[in-house]
PDB file of C-alpha atoms in Angstrom:
ATOM      1  CA  LEU A   1      58.253  95.507 127.861  1.00  0.00           C
ATOM      2  CA  LYS A   2      61.320  97.369 126.578  1.00  0.00           C
ATOM      3  CA  GLU A   3      63.378  94.183 126.876  1.00  0.00           C
ATOM      4  CA  LYS A   4      60.829  92.196 124.866  1.00  0.00           C
ATOM      5  CA  LEU A   5      60.894  94.828 122.144  1.00  0.00           C
ATOM      6  CA  ALA A   6      64.645  95.467 122.212  1.00  0.00           C
ATOM      7  CA  GLU A   7      65.229  93.309 119.149  1.00  0.00           C
ATOM      8  CA  TYR A   8      63.164  94.070 116.052  1.00  0.00           C
ATOM      9  CA  PRO A   9      62.216  90.692 114.520  1.00  0.00           C
ATOM     10  CA  ASP A  10      63.258  90.072 110.914  1.00  0.00           C
ATOM     11  CA  ASP A  11      59.830  88.760 109.927  1.00  0.00           C
ATOM     12  CA  LEU A  12      58.121  91.839 111.376  1.00  0.00           C
ATOM     13  CA  SER A  13      60.518  94.065 109.444  1.00  0.00           C
ATOM     14  CA  ALA A  14      59.724  92.266 106.190  1.00  0.00           C
ATOM     15  CA  LYS A  15      55.955  92.251 106.739  1.00  0.00           C
ATOM     16  CA  MET A  16      55.781  95.885 107.828  1.00  0.00           C
ATOM     17  CA  GLY A  17      57.984  96.970 104.931  1.00  0.00           C
ATOM     18  CA  LYS A  18      55.878  95.155 102.341  1.00  0.00           C
ATOM     19  CA  TYR A  19      52.592  96.307 103.853  1.00  0.00           C
ATOM     20  CA  HIS A  20      53.570  99.971 103.902  1.00  0.00           C
ATOM     21  CA  LEU A  21      55.445 100.085 100.585  1.00  0.00           C
ATOM     22  CA  ASP A  22      52.373  98.605  98.890  1.00  0.00           C
ATOM     23  CA  ARG A  23      50.350 101.554 100.192  1.00  0.00           C
ATOM     24  CA  VAL A  24      52.647 104.526  99.545  1.00  0.00           C
ATOM     25  CA  LEU A  25      51.416 105.197  96.032  1.00  0.00           C
ATOM     26  CA  ASP A  26      47.700 105.854  96.408  1.00  0.00           C
ATOM     27  CA  ARG A  27      46.459 104.688  92.999  1.00  0.00           C
ATOM     28  CA  GLU A  28      43.295 106.755  93.306  1.00  0.00           C
ATOM     29  CA  GLY A  29      44.339 109.929  95.131  1.00  0.00           C
ATOM     30  CA  LEU A  30      47.666 110.705  93.484  1.00  0.00           C
ATOM     31  CA  PRO A  31      46.373 110.704  89.888  1.00  0.00           C
ATOM     32  CA  ARG A  32      43.432 112.870  90.959  1.00  0.00           C
ATOM     33  CA  ALA A  33      45.791 115.305  92.680  1.00  0.00           C
ATOM     34  CA  ILE A  34      47.844 115.605  89.481  1.00  0.00           C
ATOM     35  CA  GLU A  35      44.698 116.102  87.408  1.00  0.00           C
ATOM     36  CA  ARG A  36      43.181 118.694  89.729  1.00  0.00           C
ATOM     37  CA  LYS A  37      46.441 120.536  90.378  1.00  0.00           C
ATOM     38  CA  ASP A  38      45.136 121.254  93.874  1.00  0.00           C
ATOM     39  CA  PRO A  39      47.998 121.531  96.398  1.00  0.00           C
ATOM     40  CA  LEU A  40      45.690 121.310  99.425  1.00  0.00           C
ATOM     41  CA  PHE A  41      44.077 118.111  98.183  1.00  0.00           C
ATOM     42  CA  TYR A  42      47.493 116.771  97.249  1.00  0.00           C
ATOM     43  CA  HIS A  43      48.850 117.402 100.723  1.00  0.00           C
ATOM     44  CA  GLN A  44      46.064 115.324 102.230  1.00  0.00           C
ATOM     45  CA  VAL A  45      47.003 112.422  99.943  1.00  0.00           C
ATOM     46  CA  LEU A  46      50.736 113.051 100.400  1.00  0.00           C
ATOM     47  CA  GLU A  47      50.434 112.930 104.191  1.00  0.00           C
ATOM     48  CA  LYS A  48      49.166 109.360 104.028  1.00  0.00           C
ATOM     49  CA  SER A  49      51.778 108.408 101.441  1.00  0.00           C
ATOM     50  CA  LEU A  50      54.626 109.842 103.500  1.00  0.00           C
ATOM     51  CA  ASP A  51      53.380 108.057 106.593  1.00  0.00           C
ATOM     52  CA  HIS A  52      53.508 104.724 104.754  1.00  0.00           C
ATOM     53  CA  LEU A  53      56.940 105.496 103.313  1.00  0.00           C
ATOM     54  CA  LEU A  54      58.329 106.455 106.721  1.00  0.00           C
ATOM     55  CA  GLN A  55      56.837 103.344 108.301  1.00  0.00           C
ATOM     56  CA  ALA A  56      58.542 101.225 105.624  1.00  0.00           C
ATOM     57  CA  LEU A  57      61.883 102.997 106.146  1.00  0.00           C
ATOM     58  CA  PHE A  58      61.735 102.492 109.895  1.00  0.00           C
ATOM     59  CA  ALA A  59      60.780  98.833 109.470  1.00  0.00           C
ATOM     60  CA  ALA A  60      63.625  98.239 106.989  1.00  0.00           C
ATOM     61  CA  ASN A  61      66.057  99.665 109.536  1.00  0.00           C
ATOM     62  CA  LYS A  62      64.438  97.708 112.381  1.00  0.00           C
ATOM     63  CA  VAL A  63      63.540 100.799 114.342  1.00  0.00           C
ATOM     64  CA  TYR A  64      60.154 101.204 115.919  1.00  0.00           C
ATOM     65  CA  PHE A  65      58.416 104.295 114.543  1.00  0.00           C
ATOM     66  CA  PRO A  66      58.551 106.730 117.477  1.00  0.00           C
ATOM     67  CA  SER A  67      56.702 109.792 116.216  1.00  0.00           C
ATOM     68  CA  ARG A  68      56.963 112.448 113.552  1.00  0.00           C
ATOM     69  CA  LYS A  69      58.983 114.746 115.791  1.00  0.00           C
ATOM     70  CA  ARG A  70      62.438 113.407 114.983  1.00  0.00           C
ATOM     71  CA  ASN A  71      62.013 111.712 111.609  1.00  0.00           C
ATOM     72  CA  MET A  72      64.734 113.694 109.874  1.00  0.00           C
ATOM     73  CA  GLN A  73      67.249 112.840 112.608  1.00  0.00           C
ATOM     74  CA  TYR A  74      66.506 109.151 112.222  1.00  0.00           C
ATOM     75  CA  LEU A  75      66.608 109.245 108.418  1.00  0.00           C
ATOM     76  CA  THR A  76      70.127 110.635 108.341  1.00  0.00           C
ATOM     77  CA  GLY A  77      71.321 107.691 110.446  1.00  0.00           C
ATOM     78  CA  PHE A  78      69.575 104.891 108.559  1.00  0.00           C
ATOM     79  CA  THR A  79      71.746 102.430 106.669  1.00  0.00           C
ATOM     80  CA  ILE A  80      68.839 101.192 104.534  1.00  0.00           C
ATOM     81  CA  ALA A  81      67.399 104.165 102.664  1.00  0.00           C
ATOM     82  CA  PRO A  82      67.532 105.628  99.182  1.00  0.00           C
ATOM     83  CA  GLU A  83      70.423 108.001  98.621  1.00  0.00           C
ATOM     84  CA  ASN A  84      69.741 111.509  99.977  1.00  0.00           C
ATOM     85  CA  CYS A  85      66.356 110.315 101.192  1.00  0.00           C
ATOM     86  CA  ASP A  86      65.911 113.121 103.722  1.00  0.00           C
ATOM     87  CA  ALA A  87      66.603 115.889 101.208  1.00  0.00           C
ATOM     88  CA  ARG A  88      64.460 114.201  98.576  1.00  0.00           C
ATOM     89  CA  LEU A  89      61.505 113.984 100.958  1.00  0.00           C
ATOM     90  CA  LEU A  90      61.767 117.704 101.578  1.00  0.00           C
ATOM     91  CA  GLU A  91      61.798 118.293  97.819  1.00  0.00           C
ATOM     92  CA  ILE A  92      58.671 116.162  97.424  1.00  0.00           C
ATOM     93  CA  VAL A  93      56.904 118.366  99.956  1.00  0.00           C
ATOM     94  CA  ARG A  94      58.272 121.548  98.386  1.00  0.00           C
ATOM     95  CA  PHE A  95      57.165 120.679  94.843  1.00  0.00           C
ATOM     96  CA  GLY A  96      53.765 119.636  96.156  1.00  0.00           C
ATOM     97  CA  GLY A  97      53.196 123.132  97.471  1.00  0.00           C
ATOM     98  CA  TYR A  98      52.196 124.574  94.117  1.00  0.00           C
ATOM     99  CA  ALA A  99      49.886 123.367  91.358  1.00  0.00           C
ATOM    100  CA  ASP A 100      52.506 122.972  88.628  1.00  0.00           C
ATOM    101  CA  GLY A 101      54.841 121.019  90.913  1.00  0.00           C
ATOM    102  CA  ILE A 102      52.474 118.247  91.966  1.00  0.00           C
ATOM    103  CA  GLU A 103      53.255 115.950  89.047  1.00  0.00           C
ATOM    104  CA  LYS A 104      57.006 116.267  89.713  1.00  0.00           C
ATOM    105  CA  SER A 105      56.410 115.634  93.410  1.00  0.00           C
ATOM    106  CA  VAL A 106      54.480 112.440  92.643  1.00  0.00           C
ATOM    107  CA  GLN A 107      57.230 111.272  90.269  1.00  0.00           C
ATOM    108  CA  MET A 108      59.864 111.863  92.933  1.00  0.00           C
ATOM    109  CA  LEU A 109      57.766 109.892  95.439  1.00  0.00           C
ATOM    110  CA  ASN A 110      57.415 107.097  92.901  1.00  0.00           C
ATOM    111  CA  ASP A 111      61.208 107.051  92.407  1.00  0.00           C
ATOM    112  CA  LEU A 112      61.790 106.719  96.161  1.00  0.00           C
ATOM    113  CA  VAL A 113      59.373 103.792  96.350  1.00  0.00           C
ATOM    114  CA  LYS A 114      61.114 102.030  93.447  1.00  0.00           C
ATOM    115  CA  GLU A 115      64.464 102.452  95.184  1.00  0.00           C
ATOM    116  CA  MET A 116      63.056 101.221  98.500  1.00  0.00           C
ATOM    117  CA  LEU A 117      61.674  98.105  96.805  1.00  0.00           C
ATOM    118  CA  VAL A 118      65.146  97.300  95.482  1.00  0.00           C
ATOM    119  CA  LEU A 119      66.757  97.943  98.878  1.00  0.00           C
ATOM    120  CA  VAL A 120      64.405  95.674 100.825  1.00  0.00           C
ATOM    121  CA  SER A 121      64.211  92.778  98.351  1.00  0.00           C
TER     122      SER A 121
END
């Protein structure tokens, strides 16, 4: 099985990247999180968004998504990723931890998605 999966197919990379990038920005949840200024609600929405973003990053770099345990290690080694992606993801989480930072966190997430779209097109 490992031999069959050793090479990450180009078409799978493209399809996975598009699928997940299209779903990072939750058009319903993110605006509500900004409006409510509720960090706990936002973190529920952000968790799903980050999962999609990470899936897209792994697909772009043709790496199967192993688990959340070593994401930061992988991100630092990726050749296809927005500049300072690892640090920016941490900032997104940090700003999302308080009510007045949620809007900035969402904007930073939006910026990463825009950059990813350019990188994978």
